[in-house]
Amino acid sequence: MITTNSENLYNEAQKFMPGGVNSPVRACRSVGRTPLFIDKAKGSYIYDVDGNKYIDYICSWGPNILGHCREEVINAVKATCDKGLTFGACHKGEITLAKLIQKHFPSMEMLRLVNSGTEAVMSAIRAARGYTGKDKIIKFEGCYHGHSDGLLVKGGSGLLTNSIPNSAGVPKGYTDTTLLAKYNDENSVEELFNANKDEIACVIVEPCAANMGVVPPKEGFLQFLRDITKKNNALLIFDEVITGFRLSIGGAQKYYNITPDLTTLGKIVGGGMPLAVYGGKREVMECVAPLGSVYQAGTLSGNPVAVTSGIETIKILESNVSQYDVLNEKSAKIEKAMKESGLNVNRVGSIMTPFFTEKKVTDYDTAVTSNTKNFAKFFNHMQSNGIYSAPSQFEAMFVSMAHSDEDIDYTCDVIKSFKL
Ligand SMILES: *Cc1c(COP(=O)(O)O)cnc(C)c1O
C-alpha cells in the first residue's frame, strides 16, 4: 500500500500543529505509523489522499453510527447552510432536537446544547457542584471525560496511549477535588464516600467504559452507584458521549436500565458535526444561568447546522430501531472471529476491543497489562489489509449500520489470518 501523499502532508503538518495533528491519538505513534490523511468517505469506506480504500471501524471515534455521508443528513445540512451558518440566536431546530433527545433519554428533563463532549462534561459537573453546594467529585481510573483540567487524572484514551499519566499545565489545586475510584470496584467508591462525608457533589462514570478499551460494568455495579449516590445526596452523572444512541437508542441508561441524575451526550448526537449535550433533573438544570447562578454559555451553542445534522441522524435511528439488533449481530460476528483467532475481546453491542493480555480486563489495572507492541502488530495487519481501526490498545472499534455483510465477512477473514 503506497501512502506517499499522506507522508508528505504529515511532514508539512508538523510545521504547523504539535505532532502534525489536532488530537493526539491521531498521530499513530504507539503503533509505529504516521497518520493517513483522509480525502473522503462514504458509507462504510474511507479513502486516503493516495487513493487507498479502507473499511472504517473508527467511524470518527463514534459519531458515524450510520456510516459516512448518509444522504438524508447531508441534504438537510446543505439546505440549512443556505439559510445561514450561525445566528447566535434562538431557532426552532433547538426545540426539535431537545424533544427528540428527551424522547429517548427521559431522564434529561431539561438540557443544554454545547459544542463538544469536553464542554458537556465540564458543565454537567459545574451544575452538580452548584446544585449540591459540594466541591468533590469521584471519577474512575481509565474513564475519559474530555480534557478539562479537573478531569485529567488517569484519564484513559490518548493519555494512556501516549503514556501521559496526568497532564502538565494543570495546577495541583484543580485536581485536589477529583477523587479516584476503581472501575467495577464497589469498595473503592464506598471508602471515598466514608472518608469524605457530605463533601461529594457527584460520581461521574462511563456506564460502559470505552476509553481504556471497552470495559463493561459488572453486574450490579451501576445499581450500586445509583444507590450510594442517592444515600449520600450526591448526583450520579452518566457520561454517555460514546454510549448515547450507541448501546441502544436510549443509550446505556436504557440498555442497563439505570437512571442517572445528569447525562452527557456527544459524538452520535451531532451526527458528525460539533455538538454535545448535558442535561438531567429539572431542579438541577434550573440552577444553570439565566435561571440560576451556575454560569455556562457558548457563542456557537445550538448551531443550526450541527443541530440539523443531529436531528436527521436521530430521526433515521428512531425509524430503524431494529437496526440496533442487526448491528449487534454484525458486531458479534467480528467478536467471534477475534475469539477464533485467540484474541481476548471485550464487546458490548457495537463497540469492542481486543486486549493483548491473558487477564480478563475489568478495570484500568487489568487494561494496562496489555502488550501494546502486540496490539501494534494487530493494528498493522489490519491496516495493511485495508481495515482502518483505532491505532491504540485503549480505544474501541466501532461498527456502523453502513457495514455490509461482505464488509464484515472480509473483516473476519482478515482477523482470522492474524498471527502474532
Ligand atoms: C469523546 C469523549 C469525551 C470528549 O468529547 P470531545 O467531543 O472529544 O470533547 C468525553 N467523554 C467520553 C466518554 C468520550 O468518549
XYZ file of C-alpha atoms and ligand atoms in Angstrom:
435
model
C 0.000 0.000 0.000
C 1.525 3.317 -1.085
C 0.991 6.246 1.290
C 3.467 8.818 -0.060
C 0.946 11.654 -0.251
C -0.062 11.132 3.371
C 3.573 11.101 4.441
C 4.303 14.336 2.581
C 1.304 16.061 4.119
C 2.291 14.779 7.539
C 5.747 16.328 7.175
C 4.160 19.636 6.283
C 1.505 19.451 9.025
C 4.199 19.021 11.668
C 5.445 22.540 10.942
C 2.103 23.971 11.991
C 0.488 21.704 14.550
C 2.041 19.914 17.527
C 2.821 16.447 16.209
C 1.065 17.378 12.975
C -2.337 16.654 14.466
C -5.288 18.353 16.114
C -5.929 15.496 18.558
C -3.078 13.353 19.903
C -4.252 9.806 19.243
C -4.437 10.541 15.505
C -0.658 10.702 15.387
C -0.483 6.870 15.447
C 2.822 6.964 17.319
C 2.112 3.993 19.575
C 1.655 1.732 16.548
C 4.794 2.998 14.827
C 2.933 4.632 11.964
C 2.357 8.090 10.585
C -1.233 9.230 10.134
C -3.215 8.680 6.982
C -4.578 11.882 5.522
C -8.174 11.379 4.521
C -9.660 12.646 1.304
C -13.263 11.473 1.593
C -15.546 8.825 2.985
C -18.827 7.193 2.029
C -20.871 4.547 3.797
C -18.517 2.102 5.491
C -15.482 3.197 3.479
C -12.838 5.831 3.986
C -10.319 6.923 1.320
C -6.887 8.404 1.903
C -5.120 11.001 -0.247
C -3.208 8.232 -2.044
C -6.469 6.725 -3.246
C -6.372 3.729 -0.871
C -9.759 2.474 0.280
C -10.345 1.109 3.794
C -13.273 -0.339 5.690
C -13.665 2.183 8.506
C -14.047 0.956 12.096
C -13.013 4.230 13.707
C -16.164 5.970 12.468
C -14.724 9.306 13.605
C -14.328 7.758 17.096
C -18.020 7.058 17.430
C -20.263 9.617 15.738
C -20.774 7.767 12.452
C -23.162 5.041 13.552
C -24.929 5.480 10.193
C -21.656 5.335 8.285
C -20.344 8.307 6.328
C -22.320 10.746 4.217
C -25.819 9.442 4.786
C -27.823 11.149 2.070
C -30.729 12.438 4.191
C -28.313 14.024 6.680
C -26.142 15.630 4.021
C -29.120 17.058 2.141
C -30.692 18.524 5.271
C -27.366 20.039 6.315
C -26.870 21.601 2.876
C -30.341 23.123 2.958
C -29.692 24.552 6.428
C -26.366 26.043 5.318
C -28.203 28.017 2.632
C -30.140 29.778 5.374
C -27.057 30.833 7.334
C -24.291 29.086 9.255
C -24.837 30.705 12.638
C -27.143 33.280 14.160
C -26.062 33.278 17.791
C -29.786 33.379 18.462
C -32.717 31.068 19.170
C -34.127 28.904 16.387
C -36.770 26.200 16.093
C -34.328 23.357 15.442
C -33.084 23.593 19.030
C -36.537 22.616 20.307
C -36.922 19.831 17.754
C -33.594 18.337 18.795
C -34.306 18.751 22.509
C -37.637 16.929 22.100
C -36.011 14.093 20.165
C -33.301 13.677 22.790
C -35.767 13.771 25.656
C -37.991 11.192 23.988
C -35.149 8.679 24.094
C -33.480 9.941 27.292
C -36.471 10.756 29.508
C -34.093 11.359 32.437
C -32.990 14.543 30.622
C -35.914 16.666 31.774
C -34.006 19.813 30.778
C -30.885 20.082 28.722
C -28.328 22.403 27.176
C -26.666 22.107 23.787
C -22.922 22.702 23.727
C -20.122 22.078 21.240
C -18.010 19.188 22.489
C -18.084 16.313 24.920
C -15.405 18.041 26.963
C -17.634 21.053 27.369
C -20.706 18.960 28.189
C -18.951 17.085 30.996
C -17.272 20.172 32.401
C -20.648 21.947 32.505
C -22.528 18.977 33.989
C -20.035 18.786 36.840
C -20.319 22.521 37.427
C -24.109 22.148 37.619
C -23.748 19.228 40.041
C -21.468 21.284 42.281
C -23.708 24.327 42.059
C -26.792 22.301 42.910
C -25.322 20.318 45.795
C -23.097 23.081 47.138
C -20.297 20.497 47.427
C -16.905 20.509 45.712
C -15.524 16.980 45.484
C -16.217 14.585 42.649
C -15.485 10.898 42.146
C -14.217 9.649 38.804
C -12.876 6.247 37.815
C -9.384 5.324 36.725
C -9.313 4.804 32.965
C -12.541 6.698 32.269
C -12.087 9.648 29.924
C -14.346 12.655 30.273
C -12.688 15.142 27.952
C -9.667 17.320 28.592
C -10.896 19.872 31.138
C -8.367 20.489 33.923
C -10.064 18.741 36.821
C -10.610 15.522 34.877
C -7.105 14.894 33.584
C -6.316 12.289 36.206
C -5.886 8.720 34.981
C -7.942 9.805 32.022
C -7.612 6.822 29.678
C -7.777 7.233 25.887
C -4.968 9.337 24.390
C -3.418 9.876 27.820
C -2.943 6.138 28.196
C -1.885 5.620 24.590
C 0.769 8.285 24.767
C 1.808 7.277 28.307
C 0.939 10.648 29.795
C -0.107 9.778 33.361
C -1.561 13.206 34.001
C -1.222 16.434 32.115
C 1.356 19.161 32.591
C -0.163 22.600 32.876
C -2.835 21.585 35.360
C -2.272 23.337 38.705
C -2.467 20.898 41.587
C -5.388 22.760 43.100
C -7.513 21.916 40.050
C -7.423 18.187 40.699
C -7.471 18.281 44.515
C -11.221 17.852 44.447
C -11.105 14.920 41.990
C -11.184 11.614 43.876
C -10.209 8.454 42.020
C -12.042 5.157 42.348
C -11.510 1.857 40.562
C -13.970 0.829 37.878
C -16.080 -2.167 38.878
C -14.777 -1.924 42.444
C -17.576 -1.026 44.833
C -15.323 -0.889 47.897
C -13.152 1.796 46.346
C -16.235 4.006 45.953
C -17.553 3.261 49.407
C -14.211 4.154 51.004
C -14.193 7.542 49.285
C -17.700 8.319 50.444
C -16.782 7.319 54.007
C -13.608 9.403 54.024
C -15.326 12.470 52.522
C -18.661 12.617 54.321
C -21.017 15.259 52.923
C -18.336 16.611 50.589
C -19.045 14.712 47.375
C -21.096 16.512 44.735
C -21.238 13.722 42.179
C -19.927 10.484 40.783
C -19.150 10.611 37.072
C -18.821 7.378 35.156
C -18.825 5.967 31.650
C -21.684 3.485 32.199
C -19.810 1.174 29.860
C -16.182 2.257 29.807
C -14.753 2.667 26.309
C -11.679 4.827 26.765
C -9.369 2.228 28.302
C -10.594 -0.087 25.596
C -14.118 -1.420 26.111
C -14.712 -2.454 29.729
C -18.309 -3.309 30.587
C -19.744 -2.648 34.054
C -20.030 -5.814 36.056
C -23.485 -6.962 37.130
C -24.856 -4.648 39.814
C -22.103 -2.022 39.583
C -24.256 0.759 38.108
C -27.099 -0.017 40.518
C -24.587 0.223 43.358
C -23.535 3.684 42.108
C -27.182 4.694 41.867
C -27.826 3.621 45.451
C -24.715 5.046 47.091
C -25.078 8.449 45.408
C -28.706 8.675 46.465
C -27.847 7.711 50.035
C -25.180 10.444 50.213
C -27.114 13.222 48.466
C -24.644 13.173 45.594
C -25.605 13.190 41.924
C -24.890 10.348 39.524
C -23.641 11.522 36.127
C -23.551 9.106 33.201
C -21.049 10.244 30.604
C -22.786 8.802 27.563
C -20.719 10.690 24.997
C -19.848 7.327 23.409
C -22.710 5.113 24.597
C -25.581 7.545 23.902
C -27.554 6.379 20.842
C -24.893 3.638 20.543
C -25.708 0.843 23.006
C -29.377 1.434 22.270
C -31.411 4.345 21.001
C -31.767 5.333 24.670
C -28.079 4.805 25.347
C -26.545 2.885 28.240
C -29.196 4.063 30.704
C -31.833 2.222 28.718
C -29.537 -0.731 27.954
C -28.722 -1.280 31.633
C -31.999 0.204 32.936
C -30.401 2.599 35.437
C -31.456 6.250 35.597
C -28.752 8.833 36.327
C -29.395 12.372 37.591
C -27.399 14.002 34.814
C -26.298 12.754 31.398
C -23.771 13.964 28.870
C -24.096 13.164 25.178
C -21.762 13.867 22.268
C -20.439 12.064 19.210
C -23.574 10.446 17.668
C -25.921 13.200 18.880
C -24.303 15.639 16.436
C -24.324 13.175 13.560
C -20.764 14.181 12.628
C -20.933 17.875 13.485
C -19.565 19.522 16.653
C -22.472 19.194 19.064
C -22.847 17.792 22.558
C -25.461 17.945 25.299
C -25.757 17.901 29.039
C -28.964 17.630 30.954
C -30.968 15.812 33.564
C -33.199 16.542 36.527
C -35.150 19.729 36.122
C -34.275 21.053 39.583
C -30.578 20.621 38.838
C -30.725 22.182 35.391
C -32.706 25.110 36.783
C -29.506 26.100 38.588
C -27.978 26.999 35.216
C -27.913 30.655 34.055
C -30.038 32.617 33.317
C -32.426 30.745 35.656
C -29.776 30.064 38.264
C -26.295 31.017 39.326
C -24.264 28.297 37.569
C -22.743 30.093 34.585
C -22.364 28.376 31.239
C -22.540 29.886 27.761
C -21.471 29.415 24.131
C -21.271 31.570 21.007
C -21.907 28.633 18.703
C -24.034 26.529 21.077
C -27.114 25.194 19.319
C -25.521 25.948 15.970
C -28.245 25.434 13.341
C -26.120 23.311 11.005
C -24.950 20.981 13.763
C -28.475 20.810 15.177
C -29.850 19.776 11.783
C -27.249 17.052 11.472
C -28.237 15.762 14.926
C -31.972 15.874 14.215
C -31.682 13.970 10.936
C -29.375 11.369 12.453
C -31.670 10.661 15.399
C -34.727 10.557 13.125
C -33.086 7.895 10.990
C -32.087 5.914 14.079
C -35.556 6.005 15.612
C -37.258 4.926 12.416
C -34.833 1.985 12.108
C -34.612 0.810 15.701
C -34.444 -2.832 14.590
C -31.085 -1.918 13.031
C -29.592 -1.980 16.524
C -30.184 -5.743 16.616
C -28.619 -6.148 13.190
C -25.677 -4.032 14.333
C -25.293 -6.249 17.373
C -25.262 -9.388 15.207
C -22.651 -7.940 12.854
C -20.504 -6.979 15.815
C -20.928 -10.435 17.354
C -19.520 -11.950 14.145
C -16.379 -9.848 14.447
C -16.067 -10.753 18.117
C -16.364 -14.441 17.207
C -13.608 -14.104 14.587
C -11.389 -12.444 17.190
C -12.016 -15.261 19.648
C -11.264 -17.852 16.974
C -8.024 -16.012 16.404
C -7.214 -16.417 20.102
C -7.796 -12.765 20.986
C -9.138 -11.649 24.363
C -12.007 -9.401 23.348
C -14.463 -7.297 25.344
C -17.616 -6.323 23.466
C -20.855 -4.547 24.311
C -23.180 -4.053 21.337
C -21.268 -2.372 18.518
C -18.147 -1.385 20.468
C -15.312 -3.792 21.192
C -11.607 -4.043 21.972
C -9.239 -6.978 21.614
C -6.840 -6.821 24.579
C -3.368 -8.257 24.233
C -3.235 -9.711 27.720
C -4.136 -13.064 29.251
C -6.047 -11.298 32.006
C -9.773 -10.665 31.963
C -9.949 -6.884 31.550
C -12.318 -5.380 34.112
C -10.623 -2.098 35.042
C -7.640 0.191 34.463
C -5.117 -2.061 36.217
C -6.002 -5.075 34.096
C -6.247 -3.000 30.884
C -2.690 -1.735 31.275
C -1.303 -5.289 31.479
C -1.844 -5.362 27.700
C 1.171 -5.771 25.474
C 0.907 -2.697 23.262
C 3.634 -3.987 20.905
C 1.433 -6.972 20.111
C -1.525 -4.648 19.654
C 0.583 -2.657 17.171
C 1.203 -5.853 15.170
C -2.529 -6.467 15.051
C -3.229 -2.877 14.011
C -0.650 -3.030 11.225
C -2.032 -6.363 9.999
C -5.498 -4.792 9.779
C -4.360 -1.595 8.099
C -2.198 -3.310 5.500
C -5.265 -5.372 4.620
C -7.433 -2.306 4.094
C -9.044 -2.058 7.508
C -8.946 1.286 9.292
C -9.267 0.756 13.040
C -8.209 2.592 16.181
C -4.405 2.975 16.395
C -4.434 2.340 20.135
C -4.955 -0.550 22.509
C -7.044 1.735 24.683
C -9.757 2.696 22.229
C -12.857 0.994 20.894
C -13.598 -0.455 17.496
C -16.895 0.972 16.217
C -19.212 -0.957 13.914
C -21.753 1.070 11.941
C -25.093 0.374 10.317
C -23.404 1.003 6.948
C -21.099 -2.014 7.251
C -22.368 -4.610 4.780
C -22.311 -8.360 5.320
C -19.462 -8.523 2.785
C -17.510 -5.913 4.777
C -17.998 -7.938 7.939
C -17.084 -11.265 6.311
C -13.938 -9.771 4.803
C -13.018 -8.220 8.166
C -13.487 -11.584 9.898
C -11.212 -13.265 7.323
C -8.500 -10.654 7.902
C -8.786 -11.089 11.679
C -8.610 -14.879 11.387
C -5.455 -14.630 9.280
C -3.674 -12.679 12.059
C -0.697 -14.404 13.682
C 1.393 -12.792 16.386
C -15.008 11.549 23.408
C -15.407 11.597 24.825
C -15.458 12.805 25.545
C -14.948 14.089 24.986
O -15.667 14.526 23.891
P -14.987 15.602 22.887
O -16.087 15.931 21.957
O -13.828 14.887 22.261
O -14.553 16.756 23.711
C -15.980 12.788 26.822
N -16.409 11.648 27.370
C -16.364 10.472 26.721
C -16.896 9.239 27.389
C -15.841 10.404 25.441
O -15.740 9.231 24.817
